[in-house]
PDB file of C-alpha atoms in Angstrom:
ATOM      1  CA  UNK Y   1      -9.769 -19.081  24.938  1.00 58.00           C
ATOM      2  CA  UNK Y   2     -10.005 -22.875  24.488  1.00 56.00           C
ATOM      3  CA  UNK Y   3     -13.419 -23.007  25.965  1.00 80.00           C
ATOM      4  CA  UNK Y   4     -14.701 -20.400  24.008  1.00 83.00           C
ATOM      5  CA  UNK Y   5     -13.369 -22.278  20.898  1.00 80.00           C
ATOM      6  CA  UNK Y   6     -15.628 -25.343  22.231  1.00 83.00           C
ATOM      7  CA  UNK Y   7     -18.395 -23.573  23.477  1.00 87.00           C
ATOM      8  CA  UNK Y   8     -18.457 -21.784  19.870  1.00 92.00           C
ATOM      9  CA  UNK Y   9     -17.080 -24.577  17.774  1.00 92.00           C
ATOM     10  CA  UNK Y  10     -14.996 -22.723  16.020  1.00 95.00           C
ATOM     11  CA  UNK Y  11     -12.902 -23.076  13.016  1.00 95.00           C
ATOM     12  CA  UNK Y  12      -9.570 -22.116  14.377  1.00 95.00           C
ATOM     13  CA  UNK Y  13      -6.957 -21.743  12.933  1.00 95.00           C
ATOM     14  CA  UNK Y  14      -8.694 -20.698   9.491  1.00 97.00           C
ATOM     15  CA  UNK Y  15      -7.731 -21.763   6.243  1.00 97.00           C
ATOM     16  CA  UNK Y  16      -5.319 -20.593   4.066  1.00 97.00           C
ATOM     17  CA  UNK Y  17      -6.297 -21.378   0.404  1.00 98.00           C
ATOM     18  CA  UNK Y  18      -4.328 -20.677  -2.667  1.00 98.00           C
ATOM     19  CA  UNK Y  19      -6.459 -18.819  -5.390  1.00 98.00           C
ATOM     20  CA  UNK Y  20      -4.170 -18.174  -8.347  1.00 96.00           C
ATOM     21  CA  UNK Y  21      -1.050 -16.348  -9.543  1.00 94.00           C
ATOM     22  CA  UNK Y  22      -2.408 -13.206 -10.714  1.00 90.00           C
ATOM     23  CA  UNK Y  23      -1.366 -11.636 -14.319  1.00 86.00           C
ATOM     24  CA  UNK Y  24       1.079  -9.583 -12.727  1.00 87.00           C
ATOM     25  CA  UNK Y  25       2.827 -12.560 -11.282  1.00 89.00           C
ATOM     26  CA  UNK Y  26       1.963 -12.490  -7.872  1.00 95.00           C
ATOM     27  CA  UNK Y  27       0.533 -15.446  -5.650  1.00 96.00           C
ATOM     28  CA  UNK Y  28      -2.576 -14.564  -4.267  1.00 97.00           C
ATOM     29  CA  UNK Y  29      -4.238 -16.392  -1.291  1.00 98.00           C
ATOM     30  CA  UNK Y  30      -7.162 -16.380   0.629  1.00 98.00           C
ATOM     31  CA  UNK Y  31      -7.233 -16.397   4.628  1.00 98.00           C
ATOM     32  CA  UNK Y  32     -10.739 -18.264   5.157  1.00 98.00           C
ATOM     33  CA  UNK Y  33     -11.859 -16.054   8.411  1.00 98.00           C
ATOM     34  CA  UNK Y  34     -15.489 -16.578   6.640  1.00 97.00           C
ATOM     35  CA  UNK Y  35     -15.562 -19.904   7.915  1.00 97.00           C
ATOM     36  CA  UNK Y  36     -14.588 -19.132  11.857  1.00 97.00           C
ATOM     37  CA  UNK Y  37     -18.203 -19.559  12.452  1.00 95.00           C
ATOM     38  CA  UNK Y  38     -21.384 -18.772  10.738  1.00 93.00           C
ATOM     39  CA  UNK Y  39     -22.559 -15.732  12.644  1.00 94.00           C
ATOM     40  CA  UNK Y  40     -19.782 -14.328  14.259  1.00 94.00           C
ATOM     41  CA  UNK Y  41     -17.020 -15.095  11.365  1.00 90.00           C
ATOM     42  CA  UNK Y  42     -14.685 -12.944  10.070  1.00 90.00           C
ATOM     43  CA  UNK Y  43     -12.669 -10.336  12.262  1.00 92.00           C
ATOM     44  CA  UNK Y  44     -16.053  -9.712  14.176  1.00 94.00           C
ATOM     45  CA  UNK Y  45     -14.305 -12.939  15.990  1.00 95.00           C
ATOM     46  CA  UNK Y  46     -11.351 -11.426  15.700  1.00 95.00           C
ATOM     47  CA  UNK Y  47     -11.855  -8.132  17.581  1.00 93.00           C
ATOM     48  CA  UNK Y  48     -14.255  -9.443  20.051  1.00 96.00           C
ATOM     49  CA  UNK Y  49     -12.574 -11.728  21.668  1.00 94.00           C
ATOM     50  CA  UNK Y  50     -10.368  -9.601  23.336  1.00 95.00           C
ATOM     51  CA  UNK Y  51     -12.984  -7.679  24.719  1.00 96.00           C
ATOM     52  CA  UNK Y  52     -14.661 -11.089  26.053  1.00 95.00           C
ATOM     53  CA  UNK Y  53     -11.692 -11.671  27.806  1.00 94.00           C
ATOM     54  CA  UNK Y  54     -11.255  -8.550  29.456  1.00 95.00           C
ATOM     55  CA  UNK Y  55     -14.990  -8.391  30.259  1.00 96.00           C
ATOM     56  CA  UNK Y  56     -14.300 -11.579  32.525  1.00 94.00           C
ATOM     57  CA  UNK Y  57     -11.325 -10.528  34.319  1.00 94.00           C
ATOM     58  CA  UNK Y  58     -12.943  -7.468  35.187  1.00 94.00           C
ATOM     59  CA  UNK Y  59     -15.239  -6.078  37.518  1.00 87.00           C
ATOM     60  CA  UNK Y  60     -17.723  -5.161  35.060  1.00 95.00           C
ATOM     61  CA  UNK Y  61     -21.690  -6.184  34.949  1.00 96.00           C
ATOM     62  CA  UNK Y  62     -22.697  -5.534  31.589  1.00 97.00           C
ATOM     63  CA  UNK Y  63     -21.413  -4.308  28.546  1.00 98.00           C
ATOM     64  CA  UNK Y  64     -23.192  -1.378  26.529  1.00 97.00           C
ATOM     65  CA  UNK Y  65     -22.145  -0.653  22.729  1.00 97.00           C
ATOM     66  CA  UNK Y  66     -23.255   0.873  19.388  1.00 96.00           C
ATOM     67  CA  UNK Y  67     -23.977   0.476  15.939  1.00 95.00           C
ATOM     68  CA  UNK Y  68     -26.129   0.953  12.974  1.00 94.00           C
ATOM     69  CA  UNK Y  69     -29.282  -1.326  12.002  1.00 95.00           C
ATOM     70  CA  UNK Y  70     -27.763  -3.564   9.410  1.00 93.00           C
ATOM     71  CA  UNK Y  71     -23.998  -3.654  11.365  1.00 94.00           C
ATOM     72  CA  UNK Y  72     -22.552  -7.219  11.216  1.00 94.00           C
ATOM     73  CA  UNK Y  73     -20.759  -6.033  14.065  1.00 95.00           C
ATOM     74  CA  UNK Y  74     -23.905  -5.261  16.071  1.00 97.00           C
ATOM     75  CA  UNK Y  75     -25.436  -8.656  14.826  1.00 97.00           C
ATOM     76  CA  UNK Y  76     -22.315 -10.890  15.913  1.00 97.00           C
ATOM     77  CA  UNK Y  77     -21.740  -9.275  19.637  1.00 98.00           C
ATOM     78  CA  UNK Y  78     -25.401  -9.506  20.176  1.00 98.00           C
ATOM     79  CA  UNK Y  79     -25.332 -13.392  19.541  1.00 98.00           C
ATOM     80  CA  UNK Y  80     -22.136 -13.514  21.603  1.00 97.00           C
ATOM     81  CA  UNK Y  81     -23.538 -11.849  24.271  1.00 98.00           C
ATOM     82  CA  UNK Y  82     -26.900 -13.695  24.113  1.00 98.00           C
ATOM     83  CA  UNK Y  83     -25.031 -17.018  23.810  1.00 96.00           C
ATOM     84  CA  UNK Y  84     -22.446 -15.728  27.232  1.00 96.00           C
ATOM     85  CA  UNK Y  85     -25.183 -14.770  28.932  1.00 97.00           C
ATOM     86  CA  UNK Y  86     -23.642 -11.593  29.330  1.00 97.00           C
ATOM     87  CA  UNK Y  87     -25.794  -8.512  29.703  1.00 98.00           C
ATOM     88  CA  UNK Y  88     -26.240  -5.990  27.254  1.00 98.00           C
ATOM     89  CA  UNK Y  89     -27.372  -2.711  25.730  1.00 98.00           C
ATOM     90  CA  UNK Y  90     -26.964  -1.754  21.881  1.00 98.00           C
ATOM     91  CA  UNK Y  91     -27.346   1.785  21.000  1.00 97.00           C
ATOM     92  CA  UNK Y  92     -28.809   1.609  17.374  1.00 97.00           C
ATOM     93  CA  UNK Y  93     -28.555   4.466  14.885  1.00 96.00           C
ATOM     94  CA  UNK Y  94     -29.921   4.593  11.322  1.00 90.00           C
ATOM     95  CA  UNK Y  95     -33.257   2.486  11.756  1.00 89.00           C
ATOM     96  CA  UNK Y  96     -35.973   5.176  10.433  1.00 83.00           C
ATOM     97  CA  UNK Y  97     -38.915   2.787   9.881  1.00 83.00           C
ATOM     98  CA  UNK Y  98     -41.367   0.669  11.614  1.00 84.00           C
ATOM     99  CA  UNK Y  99     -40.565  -2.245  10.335  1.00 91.00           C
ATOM    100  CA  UNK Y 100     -37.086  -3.889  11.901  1.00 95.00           C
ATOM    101  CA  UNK Y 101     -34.447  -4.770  10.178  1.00 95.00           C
ATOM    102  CA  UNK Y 102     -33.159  -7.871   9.720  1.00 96.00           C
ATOM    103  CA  UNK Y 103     -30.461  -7.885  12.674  1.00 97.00           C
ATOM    104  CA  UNK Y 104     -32.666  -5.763  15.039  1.00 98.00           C
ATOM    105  CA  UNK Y 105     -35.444  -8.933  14.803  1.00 97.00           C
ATOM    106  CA  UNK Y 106     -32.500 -11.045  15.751  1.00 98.00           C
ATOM    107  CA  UNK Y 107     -31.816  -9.147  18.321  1.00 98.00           C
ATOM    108  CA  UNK Y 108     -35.338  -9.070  19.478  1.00 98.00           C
ATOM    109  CA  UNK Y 109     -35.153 -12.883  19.211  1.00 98.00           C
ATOM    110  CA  UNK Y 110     -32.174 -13.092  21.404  1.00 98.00           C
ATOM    111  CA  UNK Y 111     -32.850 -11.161  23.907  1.00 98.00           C
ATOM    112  CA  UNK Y 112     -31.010  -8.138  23.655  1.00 98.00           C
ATOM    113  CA  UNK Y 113     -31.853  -4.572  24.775  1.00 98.00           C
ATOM    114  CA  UNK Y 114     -31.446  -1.911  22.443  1.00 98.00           C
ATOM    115  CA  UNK Y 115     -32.378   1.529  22.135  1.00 96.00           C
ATOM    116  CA  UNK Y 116     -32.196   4.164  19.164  1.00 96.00           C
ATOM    117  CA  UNK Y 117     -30.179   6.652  18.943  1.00 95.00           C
ATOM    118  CA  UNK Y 118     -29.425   9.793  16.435  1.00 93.00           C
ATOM    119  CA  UNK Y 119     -25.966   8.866  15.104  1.00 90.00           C
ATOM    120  CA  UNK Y 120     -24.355  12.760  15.868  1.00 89.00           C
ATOM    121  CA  UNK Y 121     -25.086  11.769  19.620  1.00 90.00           C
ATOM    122  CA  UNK Y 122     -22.573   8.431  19.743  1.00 88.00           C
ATOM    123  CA  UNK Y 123     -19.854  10.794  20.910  1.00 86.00           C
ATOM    124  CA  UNK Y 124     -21.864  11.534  23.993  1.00 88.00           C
ATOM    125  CA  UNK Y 125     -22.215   7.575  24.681  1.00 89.00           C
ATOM    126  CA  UNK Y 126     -18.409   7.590  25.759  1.00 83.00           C
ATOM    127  CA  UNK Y 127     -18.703  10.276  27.806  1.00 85.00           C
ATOM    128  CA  UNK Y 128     -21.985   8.719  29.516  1.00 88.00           C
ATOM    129  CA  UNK Y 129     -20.151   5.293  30.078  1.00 90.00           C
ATOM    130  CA  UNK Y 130     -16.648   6.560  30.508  1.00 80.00           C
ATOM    131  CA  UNK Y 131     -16.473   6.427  34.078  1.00 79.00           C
ATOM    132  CA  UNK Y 132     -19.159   3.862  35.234  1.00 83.00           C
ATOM    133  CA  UNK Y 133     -16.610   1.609  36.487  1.00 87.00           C
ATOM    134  CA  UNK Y 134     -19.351  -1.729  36.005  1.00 93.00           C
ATOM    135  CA  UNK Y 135     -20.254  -0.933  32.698  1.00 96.00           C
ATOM    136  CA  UNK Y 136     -17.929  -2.251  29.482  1.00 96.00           C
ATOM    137  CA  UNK Y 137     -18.408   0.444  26.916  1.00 95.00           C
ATOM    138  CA  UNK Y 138     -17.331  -0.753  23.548  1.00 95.00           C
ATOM    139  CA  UNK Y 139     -16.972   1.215  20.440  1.00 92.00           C
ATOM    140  CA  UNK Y 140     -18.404   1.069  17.436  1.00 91.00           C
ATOM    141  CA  UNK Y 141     -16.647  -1.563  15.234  1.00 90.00           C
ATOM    142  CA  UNK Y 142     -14.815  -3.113  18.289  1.00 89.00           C
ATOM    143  CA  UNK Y 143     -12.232  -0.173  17.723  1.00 86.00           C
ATOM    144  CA  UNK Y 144     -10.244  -0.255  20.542  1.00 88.00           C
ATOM    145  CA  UNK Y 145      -7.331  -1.532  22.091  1.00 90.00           C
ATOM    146  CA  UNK Y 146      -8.534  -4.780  23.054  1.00 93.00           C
ATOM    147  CA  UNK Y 147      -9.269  -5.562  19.494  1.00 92.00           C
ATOM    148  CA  UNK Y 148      -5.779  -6.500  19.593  1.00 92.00           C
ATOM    149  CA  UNK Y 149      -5.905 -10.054  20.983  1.00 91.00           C
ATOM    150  CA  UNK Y 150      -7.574 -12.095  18.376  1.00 93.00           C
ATOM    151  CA  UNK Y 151      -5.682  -9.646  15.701  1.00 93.00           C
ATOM    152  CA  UNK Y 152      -2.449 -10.690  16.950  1.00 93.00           C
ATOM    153  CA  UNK Y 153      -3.879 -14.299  17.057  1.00 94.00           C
ATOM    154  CA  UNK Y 154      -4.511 -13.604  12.969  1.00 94.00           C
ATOM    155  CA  UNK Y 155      -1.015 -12.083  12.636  1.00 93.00           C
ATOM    156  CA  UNK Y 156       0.259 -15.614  13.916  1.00 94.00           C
ATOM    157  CA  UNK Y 157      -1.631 -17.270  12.235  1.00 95.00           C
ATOM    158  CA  UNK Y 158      -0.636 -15.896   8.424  1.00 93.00           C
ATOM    159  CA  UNK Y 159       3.476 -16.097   9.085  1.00 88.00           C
ATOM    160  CA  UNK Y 160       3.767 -13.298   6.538  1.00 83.00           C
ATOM    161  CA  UNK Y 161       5.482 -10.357   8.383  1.00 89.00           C
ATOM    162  CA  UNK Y 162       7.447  -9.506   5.711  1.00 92.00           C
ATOM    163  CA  UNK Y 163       8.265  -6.545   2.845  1.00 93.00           C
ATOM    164  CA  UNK Y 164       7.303  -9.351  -0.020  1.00 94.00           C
ATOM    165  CA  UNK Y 165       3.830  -9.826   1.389  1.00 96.00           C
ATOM    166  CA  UNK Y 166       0.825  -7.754   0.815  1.00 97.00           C
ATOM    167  CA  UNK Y 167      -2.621  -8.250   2.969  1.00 97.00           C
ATOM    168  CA  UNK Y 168      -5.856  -7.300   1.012  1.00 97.00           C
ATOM    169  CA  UNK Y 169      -8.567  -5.852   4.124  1.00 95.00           C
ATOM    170  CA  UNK Y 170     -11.717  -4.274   3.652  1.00 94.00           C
ATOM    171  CA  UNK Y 171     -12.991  -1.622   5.828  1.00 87.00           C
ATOM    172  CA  UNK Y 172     -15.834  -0.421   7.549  1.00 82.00           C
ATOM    173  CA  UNK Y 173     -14.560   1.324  10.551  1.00 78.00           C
ATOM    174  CA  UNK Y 174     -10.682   0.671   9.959  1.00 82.00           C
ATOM    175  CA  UNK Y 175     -10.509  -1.006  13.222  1.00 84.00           C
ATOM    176  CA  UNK Y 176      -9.053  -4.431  12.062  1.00 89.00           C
ATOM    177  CA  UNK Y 177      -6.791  -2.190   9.342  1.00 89.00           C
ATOM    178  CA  UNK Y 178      -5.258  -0.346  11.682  1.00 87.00           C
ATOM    179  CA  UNK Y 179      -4.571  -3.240  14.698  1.00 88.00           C
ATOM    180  CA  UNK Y 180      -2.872  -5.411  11.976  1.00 92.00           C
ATOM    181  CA  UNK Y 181      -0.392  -2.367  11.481  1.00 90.00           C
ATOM    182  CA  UNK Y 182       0.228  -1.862  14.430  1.00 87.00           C
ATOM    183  CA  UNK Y 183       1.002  -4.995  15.309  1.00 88.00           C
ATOM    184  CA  UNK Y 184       2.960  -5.821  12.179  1.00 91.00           C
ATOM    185  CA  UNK Y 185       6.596  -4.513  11.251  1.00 92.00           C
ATOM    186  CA  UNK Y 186       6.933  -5.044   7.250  1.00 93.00           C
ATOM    187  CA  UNK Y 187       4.143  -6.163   5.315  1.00 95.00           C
ATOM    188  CA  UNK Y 188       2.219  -3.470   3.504  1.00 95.00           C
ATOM    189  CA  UNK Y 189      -2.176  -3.754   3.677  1.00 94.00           C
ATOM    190  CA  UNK Y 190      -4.024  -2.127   1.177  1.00 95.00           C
ATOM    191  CA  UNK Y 191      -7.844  -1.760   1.735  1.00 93.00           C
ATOM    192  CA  UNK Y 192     -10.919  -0.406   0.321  1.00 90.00           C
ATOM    193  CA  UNK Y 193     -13.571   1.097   2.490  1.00 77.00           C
ATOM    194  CA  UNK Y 194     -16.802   2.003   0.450  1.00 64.00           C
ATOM    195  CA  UNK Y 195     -17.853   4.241   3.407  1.00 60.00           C
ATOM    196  CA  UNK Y 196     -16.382   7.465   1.794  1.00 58.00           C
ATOM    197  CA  UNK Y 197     -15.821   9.143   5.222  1.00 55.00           C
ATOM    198  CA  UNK Y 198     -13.647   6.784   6.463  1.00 57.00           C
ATOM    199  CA  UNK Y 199     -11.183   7.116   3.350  1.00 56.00           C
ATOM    200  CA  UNK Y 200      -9.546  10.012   4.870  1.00 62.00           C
ATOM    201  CA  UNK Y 201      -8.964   8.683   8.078  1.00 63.00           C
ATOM    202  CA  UNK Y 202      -6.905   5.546   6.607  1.00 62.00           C
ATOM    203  CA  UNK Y 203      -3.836   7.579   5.922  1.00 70.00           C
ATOM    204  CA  UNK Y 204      -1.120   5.099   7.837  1.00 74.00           C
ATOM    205  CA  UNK Y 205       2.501   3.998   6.857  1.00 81.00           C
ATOM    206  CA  UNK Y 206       2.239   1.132   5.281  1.00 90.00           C
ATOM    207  CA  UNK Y 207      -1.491   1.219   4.092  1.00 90.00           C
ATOM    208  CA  UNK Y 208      -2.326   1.722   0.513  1.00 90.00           C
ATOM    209  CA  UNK Y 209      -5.598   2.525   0.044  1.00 89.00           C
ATOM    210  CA  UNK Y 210      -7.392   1.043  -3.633  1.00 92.00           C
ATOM    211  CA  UNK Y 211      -9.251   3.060  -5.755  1.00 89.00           C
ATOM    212  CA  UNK Y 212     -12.887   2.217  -5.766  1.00 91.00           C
ATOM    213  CA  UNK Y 213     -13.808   0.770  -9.432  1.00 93.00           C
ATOM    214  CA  UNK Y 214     -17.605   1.619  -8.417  1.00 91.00           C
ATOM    215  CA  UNK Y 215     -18.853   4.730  -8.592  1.00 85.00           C
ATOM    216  CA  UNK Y 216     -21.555   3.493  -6.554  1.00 86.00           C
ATOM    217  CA  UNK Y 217     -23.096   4.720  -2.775  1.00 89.00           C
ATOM    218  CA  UNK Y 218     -22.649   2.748   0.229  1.00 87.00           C
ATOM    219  CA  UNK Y 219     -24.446  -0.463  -0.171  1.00 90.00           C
ATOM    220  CA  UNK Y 220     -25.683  -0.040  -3.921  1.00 94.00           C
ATOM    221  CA  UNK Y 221     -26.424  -2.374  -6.159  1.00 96.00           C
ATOM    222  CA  UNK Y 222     -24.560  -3.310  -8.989  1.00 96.00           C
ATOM    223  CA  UNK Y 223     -25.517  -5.697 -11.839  1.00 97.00           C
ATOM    224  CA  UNK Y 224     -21.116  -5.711 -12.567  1.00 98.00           C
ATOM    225  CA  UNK Y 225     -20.465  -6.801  -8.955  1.00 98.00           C
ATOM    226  CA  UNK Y 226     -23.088  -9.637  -8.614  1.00 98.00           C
ATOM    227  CA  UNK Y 227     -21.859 -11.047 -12.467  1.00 99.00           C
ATOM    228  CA  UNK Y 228     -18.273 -10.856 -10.396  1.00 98.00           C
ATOM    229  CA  UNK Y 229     -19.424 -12.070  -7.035  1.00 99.00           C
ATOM    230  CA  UNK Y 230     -20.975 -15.047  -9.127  1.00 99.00           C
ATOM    231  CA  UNK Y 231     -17.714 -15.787 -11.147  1.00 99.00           C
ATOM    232  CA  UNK Y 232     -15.271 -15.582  -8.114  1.00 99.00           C
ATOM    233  CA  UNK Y 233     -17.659 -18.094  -6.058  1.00 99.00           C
ATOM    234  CA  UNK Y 234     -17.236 -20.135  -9.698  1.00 98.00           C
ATOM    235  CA  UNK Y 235     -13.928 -20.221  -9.571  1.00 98.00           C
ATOM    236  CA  UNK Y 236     -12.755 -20.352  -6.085  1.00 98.00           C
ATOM    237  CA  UNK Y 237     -15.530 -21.876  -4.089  1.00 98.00           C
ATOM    238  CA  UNK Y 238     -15.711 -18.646  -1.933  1.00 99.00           C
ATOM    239  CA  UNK Y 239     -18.786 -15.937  -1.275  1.00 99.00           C
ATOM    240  CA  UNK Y 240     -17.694 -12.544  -1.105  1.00 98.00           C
ATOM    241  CA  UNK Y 241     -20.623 -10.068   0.549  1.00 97.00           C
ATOM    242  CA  UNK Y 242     -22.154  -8.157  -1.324  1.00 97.00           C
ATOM    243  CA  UNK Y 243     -20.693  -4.601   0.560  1.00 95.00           C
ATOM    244  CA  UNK Y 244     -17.295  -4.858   1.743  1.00 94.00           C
ATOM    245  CA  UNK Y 245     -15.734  -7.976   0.536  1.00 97.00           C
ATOM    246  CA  UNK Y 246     -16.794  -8.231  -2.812  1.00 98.00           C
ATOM    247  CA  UNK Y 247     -16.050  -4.194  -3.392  1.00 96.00           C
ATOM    248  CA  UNK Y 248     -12.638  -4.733  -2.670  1.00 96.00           C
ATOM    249  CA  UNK Y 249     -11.531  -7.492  -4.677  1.00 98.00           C
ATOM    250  CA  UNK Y 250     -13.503  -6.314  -7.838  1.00 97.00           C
ATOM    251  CA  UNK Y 251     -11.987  -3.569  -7.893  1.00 96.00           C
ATOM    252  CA  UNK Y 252      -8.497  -5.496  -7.027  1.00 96.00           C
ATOM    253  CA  UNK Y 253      -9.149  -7.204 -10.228  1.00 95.00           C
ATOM    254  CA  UNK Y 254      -9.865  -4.198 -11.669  1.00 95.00           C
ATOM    255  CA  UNK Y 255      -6.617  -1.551 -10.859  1.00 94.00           C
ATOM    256  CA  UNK Y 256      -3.148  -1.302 -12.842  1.00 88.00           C
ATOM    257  CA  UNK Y 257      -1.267  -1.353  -9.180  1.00 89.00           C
ATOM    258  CA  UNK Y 258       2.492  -3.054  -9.605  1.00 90.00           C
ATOM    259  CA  UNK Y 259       2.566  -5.749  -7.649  1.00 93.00           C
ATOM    260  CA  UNK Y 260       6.165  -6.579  -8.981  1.00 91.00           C
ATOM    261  CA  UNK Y 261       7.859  -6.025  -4.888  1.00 92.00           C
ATOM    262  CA  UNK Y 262       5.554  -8.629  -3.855  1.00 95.00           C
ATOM    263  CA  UNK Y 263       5.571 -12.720  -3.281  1.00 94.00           C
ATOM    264  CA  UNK Y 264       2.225 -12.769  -2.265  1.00 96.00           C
ATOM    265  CA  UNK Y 265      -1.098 -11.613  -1.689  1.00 97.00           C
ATOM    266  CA  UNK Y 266      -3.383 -12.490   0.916  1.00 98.00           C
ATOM    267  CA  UNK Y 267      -6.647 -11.689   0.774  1.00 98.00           C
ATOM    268  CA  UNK Y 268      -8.500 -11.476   4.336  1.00 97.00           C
ATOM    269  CA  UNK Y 269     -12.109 -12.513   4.350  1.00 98.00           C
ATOM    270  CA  UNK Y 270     -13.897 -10.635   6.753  1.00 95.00           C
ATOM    271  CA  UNK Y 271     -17.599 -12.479   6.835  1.00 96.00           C
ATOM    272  CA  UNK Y 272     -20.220 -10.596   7.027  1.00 95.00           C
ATOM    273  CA  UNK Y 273     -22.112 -12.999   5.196  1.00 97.00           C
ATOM    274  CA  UNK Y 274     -25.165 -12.255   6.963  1.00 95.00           C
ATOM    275  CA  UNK Y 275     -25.560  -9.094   5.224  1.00 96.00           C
ATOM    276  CA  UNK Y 276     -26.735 -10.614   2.180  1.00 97.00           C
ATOM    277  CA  UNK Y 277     -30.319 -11.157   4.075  1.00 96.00           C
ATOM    278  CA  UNK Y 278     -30.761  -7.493   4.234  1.00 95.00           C
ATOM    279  CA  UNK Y 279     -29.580  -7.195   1.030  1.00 97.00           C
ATOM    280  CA  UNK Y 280     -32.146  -9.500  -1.036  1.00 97.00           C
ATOM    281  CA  UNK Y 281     -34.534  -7.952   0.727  1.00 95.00           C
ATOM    282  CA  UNK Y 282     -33.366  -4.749  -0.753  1.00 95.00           C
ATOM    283  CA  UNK Y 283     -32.746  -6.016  -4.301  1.00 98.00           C
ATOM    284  CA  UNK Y 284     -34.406  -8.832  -4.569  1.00 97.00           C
ATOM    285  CA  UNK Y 285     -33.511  -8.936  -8.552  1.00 97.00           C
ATOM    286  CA  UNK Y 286     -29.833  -9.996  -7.176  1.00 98.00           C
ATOM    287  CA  UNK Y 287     -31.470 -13.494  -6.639  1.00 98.00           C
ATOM    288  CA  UNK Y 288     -31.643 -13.663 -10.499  1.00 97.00           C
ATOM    289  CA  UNK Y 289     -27.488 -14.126 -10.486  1.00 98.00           C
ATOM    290  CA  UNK Y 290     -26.502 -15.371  -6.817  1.00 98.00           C
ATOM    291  CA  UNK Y 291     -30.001 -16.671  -5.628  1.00 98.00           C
ATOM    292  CA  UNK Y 292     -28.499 -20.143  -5.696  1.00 97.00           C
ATOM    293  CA  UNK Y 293     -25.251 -19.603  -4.332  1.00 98.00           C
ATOM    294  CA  UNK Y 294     -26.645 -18.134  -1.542  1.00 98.00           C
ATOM    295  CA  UNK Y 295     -29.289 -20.707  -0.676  1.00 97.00           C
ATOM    296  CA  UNK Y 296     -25.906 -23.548  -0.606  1.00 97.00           C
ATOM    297  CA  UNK Y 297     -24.491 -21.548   1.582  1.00 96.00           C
ATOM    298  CA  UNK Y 298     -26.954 -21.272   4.061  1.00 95.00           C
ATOM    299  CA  UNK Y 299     -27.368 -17.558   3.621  1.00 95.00           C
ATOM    300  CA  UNK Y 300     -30.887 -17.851   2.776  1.00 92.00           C
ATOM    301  CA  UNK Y 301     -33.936 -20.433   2.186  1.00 86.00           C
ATOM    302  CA  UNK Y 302     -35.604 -21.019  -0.335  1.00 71.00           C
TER     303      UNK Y 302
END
């Protein structure tokens, strides 16, 4: 673990920064896993490292996962895996035009092998790889048991097992959701996913799940959530993405919830900062309100 921290230069253990106490009397906190690293930030680091580690005390040769085009999980293993020097092979569903997107020219660009794949065939990946005992078949999201070792790592880290605490976690897949539960005993997490189909499947003790203040698809734009993501940078020195992070605590911001049983509130930034490229490209008109904030961040160039 220690020379992966070098080898990475990682920001370990992440910041804790106070934001404010919120109208309803509640300290609320940020837990800086943006700045772990700039590509692999966020609980991408998190979840992977676990399955580093078992990758190297194991007999295996390569690893093999999957993911969609734009995944920022699919973006950081590639660069950990290109930077490891550890073979691999990215099954890639939802790319339906001849132009790349922006993480499949990275992965071009590092290296990587990847093939497409219709997304109703994943479930037939894992029973391809299952039982090829020299092949590391990883799910998509990192959602697996060996997530659990850099989640338990977090869990140390934020010292806030307890009934007066409340975590704020987006979701995509629900992987890092559902490891912090399970390895936690008191503290409640509520979460947003704006992937409706996973809303369903985030129905654990403990887990509140936020109402979505957007009645927007997966990955819309908003002209409300860049004026927000452009306020909250204002006040708090922090970029949300435009997708998961910056969903959630809008529509934090936004809800009536009680927060009266609580001390404190601790938001967990996730990363995924690199999605912004795809999404400028996409909306380009978002530029008009976060152009700047994004070019001192080293998001984009000018």
């Amino acid at each position: 673990m220690h020379n992966l921290i070098h080898t990475f230069s990682l920001n370990l253990p992440s910041q804790i920064q106070f934001l404010h106490e919120d109208k309803r009397g509640v300290e609320v906190w940020c837990k800086r896993d943006d700045q772990i690293h700039p590509i692999i930030s966020g609980n991408k680091w998190r979840k992977l490292i676990g399955f580093v580690k078992e990758f190297y005390k194991s007999n295996y040769n390569s690893i093999v996962s999957v993911g969609s085009a734009h995944s920022n999980y699919i973006h950081s293993i590639a660069y950990l895996c290109s930077k490891l020097s550890i073979p691999l092979k990215l099954y890639i569903y939802g790319h339906h035009n001849k132009e790349l997107t922006i993480v499949l020219t990275d992965l071009n660009n590092w290296k990587i092998e990847w093939e497409q794949i219709e997304r109703i065939k994943v479930q037939e990946l894992l029973n391809k790889y299952n039982y090829k005992s020299d092949i590391f078949f990883i799910p998509e999201g990192g959602n697996s048991e060996c997530a659990n070792d850099g989640l338990i790592e977090l869990m140390n880290e934020l010292h806030s097992d307890s009934k007066d605490n409340l975590l704020l976690i987006a979701s995509g897949t629900g992987a890092t959701v559902k490891h912090i539960l399970h390895n936690s005993f008191h503290l409640d997490v509520m979460t947003l996913s704006p992937v409706a189909s996973m809303r369903d499947q985030l129905k654990l003790p403990r887990l509140h799940l936020l109402g979505d203040a957007l009645t927007l698809p997966f990955a819309a734009y908003s002209d409300e959530l860049m004026k927000f993501i452009h306020e909250f940078y204002q006040q708090h020195g922090i970029l949300l993405d435009p997708i998961y992070t910056s969903r959630m605590m809008y529509s934090f911001y936004k809800s009536e919830i009680k927060l009266e049983k609580y001390r404190k509130v601790t938001f967990i930034h996730s990363g995924g900062l690199q999605g912004w490229r795809s999404f400028v490209k996409r909306f380009p008109n978002c530029l008009d309100v976060v152009g700047e904030i994004l070019i001192a961040n080293n998001v984009i160039t000018c």
